[in-house]
XYZ file of C-alpha atoms in Angstrom:
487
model
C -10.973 29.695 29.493
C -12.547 26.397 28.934
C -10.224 23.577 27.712
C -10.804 22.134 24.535
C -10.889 18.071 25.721
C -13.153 19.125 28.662
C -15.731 16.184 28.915
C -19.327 16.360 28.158
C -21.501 14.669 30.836
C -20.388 10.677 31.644
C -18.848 9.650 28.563
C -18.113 13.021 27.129
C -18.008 14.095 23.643
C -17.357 12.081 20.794
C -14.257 13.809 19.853
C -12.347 12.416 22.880
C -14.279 8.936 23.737
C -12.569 6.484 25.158
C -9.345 8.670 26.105
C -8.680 9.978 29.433
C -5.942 12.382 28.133
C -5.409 13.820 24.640
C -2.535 12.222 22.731
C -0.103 14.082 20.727
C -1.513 14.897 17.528
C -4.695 16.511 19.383
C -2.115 19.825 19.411
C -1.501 19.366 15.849
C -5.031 20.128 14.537
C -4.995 22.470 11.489
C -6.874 25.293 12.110
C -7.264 25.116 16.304
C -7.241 28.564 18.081
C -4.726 28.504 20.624
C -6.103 30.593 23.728
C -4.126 33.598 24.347
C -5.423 35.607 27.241
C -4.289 39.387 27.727
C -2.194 40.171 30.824
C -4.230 40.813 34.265
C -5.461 44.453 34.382
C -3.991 45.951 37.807
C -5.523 49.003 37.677
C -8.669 48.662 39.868
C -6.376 46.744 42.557
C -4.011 48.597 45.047
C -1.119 47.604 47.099
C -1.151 46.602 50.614
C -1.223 49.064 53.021
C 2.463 49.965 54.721
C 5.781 48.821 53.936
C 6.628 46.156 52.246
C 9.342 43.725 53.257
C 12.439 42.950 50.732
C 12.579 39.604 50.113
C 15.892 37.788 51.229
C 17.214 34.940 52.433
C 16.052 34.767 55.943
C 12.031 34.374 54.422
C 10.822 31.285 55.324
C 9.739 28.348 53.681
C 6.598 28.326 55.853
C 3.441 29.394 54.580
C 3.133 33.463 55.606
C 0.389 35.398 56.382
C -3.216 35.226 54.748
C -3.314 37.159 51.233
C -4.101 40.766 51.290
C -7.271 42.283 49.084
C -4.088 43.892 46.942
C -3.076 40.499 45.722
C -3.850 39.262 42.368
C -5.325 35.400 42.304
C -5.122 33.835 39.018
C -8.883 32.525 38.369
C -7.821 29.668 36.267
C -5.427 26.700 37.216
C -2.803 25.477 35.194
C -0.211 27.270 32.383
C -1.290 30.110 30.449
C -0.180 31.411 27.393
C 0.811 34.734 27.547
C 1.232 36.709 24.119
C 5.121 36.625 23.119
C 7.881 34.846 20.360
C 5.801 31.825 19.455
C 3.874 31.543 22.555
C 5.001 30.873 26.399
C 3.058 29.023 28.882
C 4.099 30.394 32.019
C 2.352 29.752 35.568
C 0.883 32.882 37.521
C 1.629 32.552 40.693
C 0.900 34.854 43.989
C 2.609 37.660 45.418
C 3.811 37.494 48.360
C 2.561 40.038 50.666
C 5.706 41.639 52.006
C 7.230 42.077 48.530
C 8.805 45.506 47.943
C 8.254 46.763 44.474
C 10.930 49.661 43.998
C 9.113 52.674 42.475
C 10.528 54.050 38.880
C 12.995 56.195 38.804
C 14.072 58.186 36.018
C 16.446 57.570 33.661
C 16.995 54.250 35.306
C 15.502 50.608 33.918
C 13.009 49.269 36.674
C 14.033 45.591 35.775
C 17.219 44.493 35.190
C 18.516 44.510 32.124
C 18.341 40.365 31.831
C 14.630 40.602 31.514
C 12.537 40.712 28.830
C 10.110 43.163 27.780
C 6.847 43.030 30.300
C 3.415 41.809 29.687
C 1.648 43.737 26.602
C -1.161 45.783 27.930
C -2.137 47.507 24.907
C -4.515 44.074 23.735
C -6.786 44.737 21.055
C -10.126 42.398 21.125
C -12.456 42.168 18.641
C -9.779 42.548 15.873
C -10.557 41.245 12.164
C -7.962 39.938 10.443
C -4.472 37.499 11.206
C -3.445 39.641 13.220
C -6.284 40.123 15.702
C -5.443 40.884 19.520
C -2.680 42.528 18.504
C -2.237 46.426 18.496
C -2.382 47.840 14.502
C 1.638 49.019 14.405
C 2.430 45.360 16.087
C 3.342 42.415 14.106
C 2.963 39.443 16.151
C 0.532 37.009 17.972
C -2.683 37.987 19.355
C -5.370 37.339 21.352
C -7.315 33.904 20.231
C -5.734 33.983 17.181
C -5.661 31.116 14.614
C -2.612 28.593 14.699
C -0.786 27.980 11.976
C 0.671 24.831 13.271
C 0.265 21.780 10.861
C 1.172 17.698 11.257
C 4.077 17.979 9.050
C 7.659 19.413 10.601
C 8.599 22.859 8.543
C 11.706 21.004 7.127
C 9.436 18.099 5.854
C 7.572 19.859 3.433
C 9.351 21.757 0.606
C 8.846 25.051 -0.153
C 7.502 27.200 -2.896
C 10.759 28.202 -4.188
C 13.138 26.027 -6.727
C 14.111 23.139 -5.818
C 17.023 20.428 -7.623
C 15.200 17.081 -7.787
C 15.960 14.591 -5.658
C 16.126 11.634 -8.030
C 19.395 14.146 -10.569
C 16.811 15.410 -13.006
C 16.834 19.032 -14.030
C 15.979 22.250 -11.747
C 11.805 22.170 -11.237
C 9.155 24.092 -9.451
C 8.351 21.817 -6.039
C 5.556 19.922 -5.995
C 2.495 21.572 -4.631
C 1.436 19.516 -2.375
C 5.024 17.857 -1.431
C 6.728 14.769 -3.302
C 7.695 12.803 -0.181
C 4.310 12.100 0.828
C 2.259 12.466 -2.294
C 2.858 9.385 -4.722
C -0.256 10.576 -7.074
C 1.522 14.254 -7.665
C 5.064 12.783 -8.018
C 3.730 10.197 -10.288
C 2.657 13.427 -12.343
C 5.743 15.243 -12.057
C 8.298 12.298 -12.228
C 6.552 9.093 -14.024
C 7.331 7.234 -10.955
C 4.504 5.164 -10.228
C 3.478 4.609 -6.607
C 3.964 1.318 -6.503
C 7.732 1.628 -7.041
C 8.180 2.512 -3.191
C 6.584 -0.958 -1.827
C 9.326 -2.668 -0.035
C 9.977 -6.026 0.345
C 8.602 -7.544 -2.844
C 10.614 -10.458 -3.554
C 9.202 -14.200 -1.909
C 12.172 -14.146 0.047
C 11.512 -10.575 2.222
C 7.793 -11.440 2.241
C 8.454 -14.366 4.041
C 11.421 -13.548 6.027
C 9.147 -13.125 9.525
C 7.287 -15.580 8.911
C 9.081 -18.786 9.597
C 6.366 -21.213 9.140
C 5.450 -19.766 5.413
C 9.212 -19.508 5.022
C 9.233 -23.395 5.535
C 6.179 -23.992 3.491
C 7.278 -22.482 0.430
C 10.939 -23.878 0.405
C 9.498 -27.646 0.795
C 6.640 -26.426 -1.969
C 9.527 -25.407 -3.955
C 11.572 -28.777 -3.543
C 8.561 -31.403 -4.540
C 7.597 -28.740 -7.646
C 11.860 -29.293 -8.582
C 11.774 -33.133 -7.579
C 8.440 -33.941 -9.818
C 9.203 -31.469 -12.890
C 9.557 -33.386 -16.051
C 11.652 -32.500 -18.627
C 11.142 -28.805 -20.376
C 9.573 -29.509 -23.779
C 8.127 -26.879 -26.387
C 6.217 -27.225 -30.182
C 7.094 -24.351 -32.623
C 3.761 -24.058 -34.574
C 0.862 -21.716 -35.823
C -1.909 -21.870 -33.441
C -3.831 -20.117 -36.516
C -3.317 -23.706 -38.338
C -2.529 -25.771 -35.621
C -5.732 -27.594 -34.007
C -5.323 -28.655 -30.267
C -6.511 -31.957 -29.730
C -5.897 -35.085 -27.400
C -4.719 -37.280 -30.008
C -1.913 -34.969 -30.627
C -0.509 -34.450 -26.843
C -1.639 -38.118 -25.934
C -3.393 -36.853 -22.694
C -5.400 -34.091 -21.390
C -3.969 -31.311 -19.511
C -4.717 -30.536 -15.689
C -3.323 -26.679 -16.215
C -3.538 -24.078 -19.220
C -2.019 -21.403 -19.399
C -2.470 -18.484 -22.321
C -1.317 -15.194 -22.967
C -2.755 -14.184 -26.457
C -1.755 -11.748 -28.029
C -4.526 -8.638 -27.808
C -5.210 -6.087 -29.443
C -4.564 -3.441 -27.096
C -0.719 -4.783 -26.772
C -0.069 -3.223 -29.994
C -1.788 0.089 -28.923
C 0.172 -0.004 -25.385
C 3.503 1.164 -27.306
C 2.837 2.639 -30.470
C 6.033 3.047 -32.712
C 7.394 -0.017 -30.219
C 4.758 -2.742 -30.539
C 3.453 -2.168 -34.117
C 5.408 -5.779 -35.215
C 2.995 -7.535 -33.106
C 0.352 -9.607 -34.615
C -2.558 -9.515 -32.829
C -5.871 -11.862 -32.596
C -9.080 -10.218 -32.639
C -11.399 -12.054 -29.542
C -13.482 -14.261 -31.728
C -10.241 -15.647 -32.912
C -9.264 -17.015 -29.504
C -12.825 -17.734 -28.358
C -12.399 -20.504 -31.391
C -9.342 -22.140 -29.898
C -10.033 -25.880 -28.827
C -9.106 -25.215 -25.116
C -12.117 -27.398 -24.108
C -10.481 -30.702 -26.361
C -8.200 -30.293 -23.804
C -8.561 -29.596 -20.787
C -9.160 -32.868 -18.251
C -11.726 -32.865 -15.154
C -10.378 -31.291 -13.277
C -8.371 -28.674 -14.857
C -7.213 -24.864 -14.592
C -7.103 -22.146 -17.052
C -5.201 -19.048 -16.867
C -5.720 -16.138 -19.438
C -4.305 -13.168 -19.288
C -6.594 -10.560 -20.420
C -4.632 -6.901 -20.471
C -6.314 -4.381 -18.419
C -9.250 -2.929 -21.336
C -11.631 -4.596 -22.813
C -10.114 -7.555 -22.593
C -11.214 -8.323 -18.942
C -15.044 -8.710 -20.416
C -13.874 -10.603 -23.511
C -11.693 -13.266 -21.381
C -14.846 -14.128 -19.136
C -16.891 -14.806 -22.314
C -13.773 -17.110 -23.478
C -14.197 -19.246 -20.405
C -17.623 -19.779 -21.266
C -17.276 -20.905 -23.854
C -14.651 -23.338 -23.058
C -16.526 -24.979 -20.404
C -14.661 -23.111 -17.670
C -16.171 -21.011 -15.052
C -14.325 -17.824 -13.384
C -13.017 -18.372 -9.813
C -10.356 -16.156 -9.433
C -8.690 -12.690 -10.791
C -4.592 -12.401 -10.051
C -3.801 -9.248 -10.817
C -0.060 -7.489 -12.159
C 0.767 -4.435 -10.718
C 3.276 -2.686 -12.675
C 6.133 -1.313 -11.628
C 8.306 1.033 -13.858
C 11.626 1.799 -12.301
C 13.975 1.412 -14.558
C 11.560 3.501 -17.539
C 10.289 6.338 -15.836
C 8.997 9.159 -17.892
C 7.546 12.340 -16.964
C 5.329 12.124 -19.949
C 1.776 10.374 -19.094
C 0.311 7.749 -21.457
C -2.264 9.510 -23.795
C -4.345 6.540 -24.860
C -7.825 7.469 -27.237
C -9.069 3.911 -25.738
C -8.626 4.487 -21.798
C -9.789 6.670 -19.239
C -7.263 6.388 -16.920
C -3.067 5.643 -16.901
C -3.123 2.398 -16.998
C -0.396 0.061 -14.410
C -2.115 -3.362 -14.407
C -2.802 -6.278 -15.970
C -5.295 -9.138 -15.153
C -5.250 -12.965 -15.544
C -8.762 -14.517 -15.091
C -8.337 -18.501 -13.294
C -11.157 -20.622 -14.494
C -11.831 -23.933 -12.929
C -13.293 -27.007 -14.813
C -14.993 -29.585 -12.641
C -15.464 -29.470 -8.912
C -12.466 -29.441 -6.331
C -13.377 -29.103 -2.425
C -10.542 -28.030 -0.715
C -11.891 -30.151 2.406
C -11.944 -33.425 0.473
C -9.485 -32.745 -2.212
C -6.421 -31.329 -0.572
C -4.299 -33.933 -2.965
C -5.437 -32.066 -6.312
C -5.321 -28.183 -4.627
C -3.179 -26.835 -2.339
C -5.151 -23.736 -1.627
C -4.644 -20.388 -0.164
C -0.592 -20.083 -0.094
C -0.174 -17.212 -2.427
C -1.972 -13.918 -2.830
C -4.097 -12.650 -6.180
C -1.727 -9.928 -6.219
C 1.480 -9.886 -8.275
C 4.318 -6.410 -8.208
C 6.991 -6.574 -10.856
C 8.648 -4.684 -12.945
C 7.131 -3.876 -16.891
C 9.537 -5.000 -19.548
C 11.147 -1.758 -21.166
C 11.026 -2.586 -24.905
C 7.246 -3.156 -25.334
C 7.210 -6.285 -24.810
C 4.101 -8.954 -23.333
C 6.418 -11.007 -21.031
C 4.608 -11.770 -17.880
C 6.148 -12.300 -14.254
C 7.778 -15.339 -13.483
C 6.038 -15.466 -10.010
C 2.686 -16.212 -12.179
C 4.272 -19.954 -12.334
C 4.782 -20.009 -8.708
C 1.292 -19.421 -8.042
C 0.141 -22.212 -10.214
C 2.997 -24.746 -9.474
C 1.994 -24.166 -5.957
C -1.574 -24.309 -6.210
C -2.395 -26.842 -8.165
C -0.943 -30.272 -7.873
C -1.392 -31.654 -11.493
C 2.111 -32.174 -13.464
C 0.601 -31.710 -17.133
C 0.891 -28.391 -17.366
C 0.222 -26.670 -20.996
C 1.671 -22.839 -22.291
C -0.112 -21.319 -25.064
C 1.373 -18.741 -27.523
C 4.910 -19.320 -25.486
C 8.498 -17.726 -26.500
C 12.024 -18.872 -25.590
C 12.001 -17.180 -22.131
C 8.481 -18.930 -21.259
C 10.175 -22.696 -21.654
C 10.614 -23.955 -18.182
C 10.925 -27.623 -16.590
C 6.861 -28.613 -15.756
C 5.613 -27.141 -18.565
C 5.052 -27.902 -22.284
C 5.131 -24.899 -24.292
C 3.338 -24.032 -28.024
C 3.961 -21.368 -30.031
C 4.699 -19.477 -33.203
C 8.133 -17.609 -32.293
C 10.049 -20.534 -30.810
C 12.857 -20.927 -31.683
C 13.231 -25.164 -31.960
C 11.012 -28.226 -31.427
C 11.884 -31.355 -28.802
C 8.302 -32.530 -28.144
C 7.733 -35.528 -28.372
C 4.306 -37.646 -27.338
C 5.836 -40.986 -25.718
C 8.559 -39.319 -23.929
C 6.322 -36.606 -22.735
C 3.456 -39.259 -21.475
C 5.986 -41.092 -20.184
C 6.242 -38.852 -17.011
C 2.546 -39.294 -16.036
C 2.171 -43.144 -16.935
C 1.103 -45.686 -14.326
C 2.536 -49.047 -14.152
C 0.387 -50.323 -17.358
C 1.543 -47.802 -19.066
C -1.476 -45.604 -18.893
C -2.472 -41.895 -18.243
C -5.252 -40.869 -15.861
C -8.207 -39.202 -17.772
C -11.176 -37.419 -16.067
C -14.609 -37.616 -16.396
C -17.698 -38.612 -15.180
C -17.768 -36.429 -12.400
C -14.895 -38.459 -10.180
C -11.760 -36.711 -9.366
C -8.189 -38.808 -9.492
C -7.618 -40.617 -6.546
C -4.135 -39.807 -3.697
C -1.064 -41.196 -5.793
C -2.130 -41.000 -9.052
C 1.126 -40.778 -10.901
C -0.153 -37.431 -12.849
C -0.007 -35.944 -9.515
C 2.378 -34.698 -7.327
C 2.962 -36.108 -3.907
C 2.385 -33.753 -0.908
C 4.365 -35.071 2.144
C 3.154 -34.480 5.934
C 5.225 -31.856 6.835
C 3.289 -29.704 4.162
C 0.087 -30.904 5.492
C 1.044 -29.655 8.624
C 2.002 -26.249 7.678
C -0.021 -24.994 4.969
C -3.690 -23.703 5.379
C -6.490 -25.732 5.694
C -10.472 -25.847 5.544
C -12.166 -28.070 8.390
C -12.800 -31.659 7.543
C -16.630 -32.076 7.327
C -18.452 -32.808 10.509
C -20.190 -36.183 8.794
């Protein structure tokens, strides 16, 4: 019997390298034979000559006399498994010479009766089949027979029968592969998409061992409150309405715009039908570039089609160029449905949505760490999908950007009530009021003359420019830098 982790010359083979000892799941393998070996064949071995003594207390613990030709010597070290319920691995030890073996008797039991049955002498070898090593009228295991062991405990894995559903819903078949590991099949069964089982989503639990990044964002947070200027918002047509300097009285140092796509009114058909979409030429001819200071941000949402193609040629054209993708992955677990999306325009059940970050100008993150603060969030976003159809984005979208960038003139496009927040000016066509107003609003970013920074010219505004929002050293200290340059 050779063992199956015996090494192959100095380093051994590649399935155990680097391990002196296999670990636990090395027994687990699906599909590894576990060695059975029939029981010793005593037929071409005899006794010892002359009587043998009975054991009993007065043996010795001394080593007796040398072994006899009559005595079996296991040839391999270590447990064997002998055939039996499941499998025993029991050592085979020597006999001791002056044992006395009682010869049968009839009608008598030569063991007592608190043994078990004896060794199985009737092995078959050579057998084809599950059963093999086993006699034909014998149900049981055999001799190098395959192991049906697997990774997963028997209790862990349902079975074939019915099953209730875990989550209340009607009597089903059980998945066939197992729901508790297998997101992909439950999604198919229940609607519930696998991203509804990530823990720990909010900033608060994301942060929570991490006291340093804990620290950063709460002091983020605090200058973002203490330098927000008052919420404003325009109701208008962006159709009709043309964006323009003159209008705001300054330039903006972030954009943000979620038009309205096409494929949001194809998302939820029966739901979203009201919605009145723009076509992509349509918002490639906004004015984004009248607008937009040097330098600025832009952040489009895009949808998760076509859109992602369309948006880049959108920041072309506006004089931006694509830097980053933050993506939305949906969750849906308060509007589960075991019905899948059957879309004519997609490929695949779609959970995402993408906003492309353009940047105008040039920012080093060396030179300019009082315009960026860079690399504090992640491009990734989990929240929940509105229920009712509707194209509300995450709220933690403005905590990327509020903590990012460091500009105060901050611009929505095609806005509603719940988008109106302190920071931002907000535009669009289903507002419900008007407050903006030019002086007031300039008002925030004014030096002492009475003047608003404007780009250009290649030169980025200088530390303290009053359209920017003061970093103090504590942030410095804690939030993640690039070198300095060497020269």
């Amino acid at each position: 019997m050779v063992s199956p982790f015996t090494q192959q010359g100095p380093k051994g083979d590649r399935s155990s390298r680097g391990r002196g000892r296999p670990n636990g799941r090395d027994s687990q393998r699906i599909g590894v034979p576990v060695p059975l070996m029939p029981p010793p064949s005593f037929g071409a071995l005899t006794l010892p000559p002359g009587q043998m003594q009975h054991m009993g207390p007065n043996i010795p613990h001394s080593p007796g006399p040398p072994l006899l030709p009559g005595v079996f010597m296991p040839p391999f070290p270590g447990p064997m498994v002998w055939p039996g319920a499941g499998g025993v691995d029991v050592n085979m030890l020597s006999v001791p010479p002056n044992l006395h073996i009682p010869p049968p008797v009839a009608g008598e039991h030569r063991f007592t009766p608190s043994m078990g049955a004896g060794p199985i002498h009737n092995v078959h070898l050579n057998q084809m089949g599950p059963g093999m090593g086993t006699p034909t009228n014998m149900s049981g295991l055999g001799f190098n027979q395959m192991s049906t062991q697997n990774r997963e405990m028997t209790h862990d894995k349902p079975s074939g029968g019915w099953v209730p559903h875990r989550h209340g819903a009607p009597i089903r078949k059980a998945p066939s592969r197992g729901e508790q590991n297998d997101y992909s099949q439950n999604f198919v069964d229940t609607g519930m998409r696998p991203q509804n089982f990530i823990r720990e989503l909010d900033l608060t639990s994301v942060a929570e061992d991490y006291p340093k990044l804990r620290e950063l964002i709460q002091r983020k947070d605090e200058i973002v409150t203490n330098a927000a200027s008052p919420p404003m918002y325009f109701k208008c047509d962006l159709r009709q309405h043309v964006l323009s300097p003159e209008f705001f009285g300054t330039k903006f140092d972030v954009i943000l715009v979620d038009p309205p796509w096409e494929e949001y009114v194809h998302r939820a058909p029966g739901i979203t039908d009201h919605i009145e979409y723009w076509n992509a030429e349509e918002i490639m001819n906004l004015k984004i570039e009248a607008i937009a200071d040097t330098p600025s941000f832009l952040f489009l949402w895009v949808g998760d089609g076509v859109g992602l193609e369309q948006g880049r040629q959108c920041l072309k054209k506006w004089g931006f160029r694509r830097c980053e993708d933050v993506c939305w992955v949906k969750t849906n677990k308060k509007n589960a449905s075991s019905g899948l999306r059957h879309d004519s325009r997609t490929l695949l059940q779609h959970s995402k949505e993408h906003c492309l970050m353009g940047i105008k100008g040039t920012v080093r993150r060396s030179t300019d760490g009082h315009v960026i603060h860079a690399n504090i969030d992640t491009d990734i976003i989990i929240a929940e999908e509105p229920t009712d159809g509707s194209t509300k984005k995450p709220d933690d979208m403005y905590r990327i950007i509020e903590h990012f960038a460091l500009g105060k003139r901050r611009l929505e496009l095609f806005g509603e009530d719940h988008n109106i927040r302190p920071g931002w000016l907000t535009l669009g066509k289903d507002l419900s009021y008007s407050n903006f107003n030019k002086e007031a609003y300039n008002k925030n970013f004014a030096d002492s003359d009475g003047k608003v920074w404007q780009g250009g010219g290649g030169r980025n505004p200088p530390p303290g420019a009053p359209h920017l929002i003061v970093t103090t050293p504590e942030i410095e200290g804690l939030r993640p830098k690039s070198p300095p340059p060497k020269n």
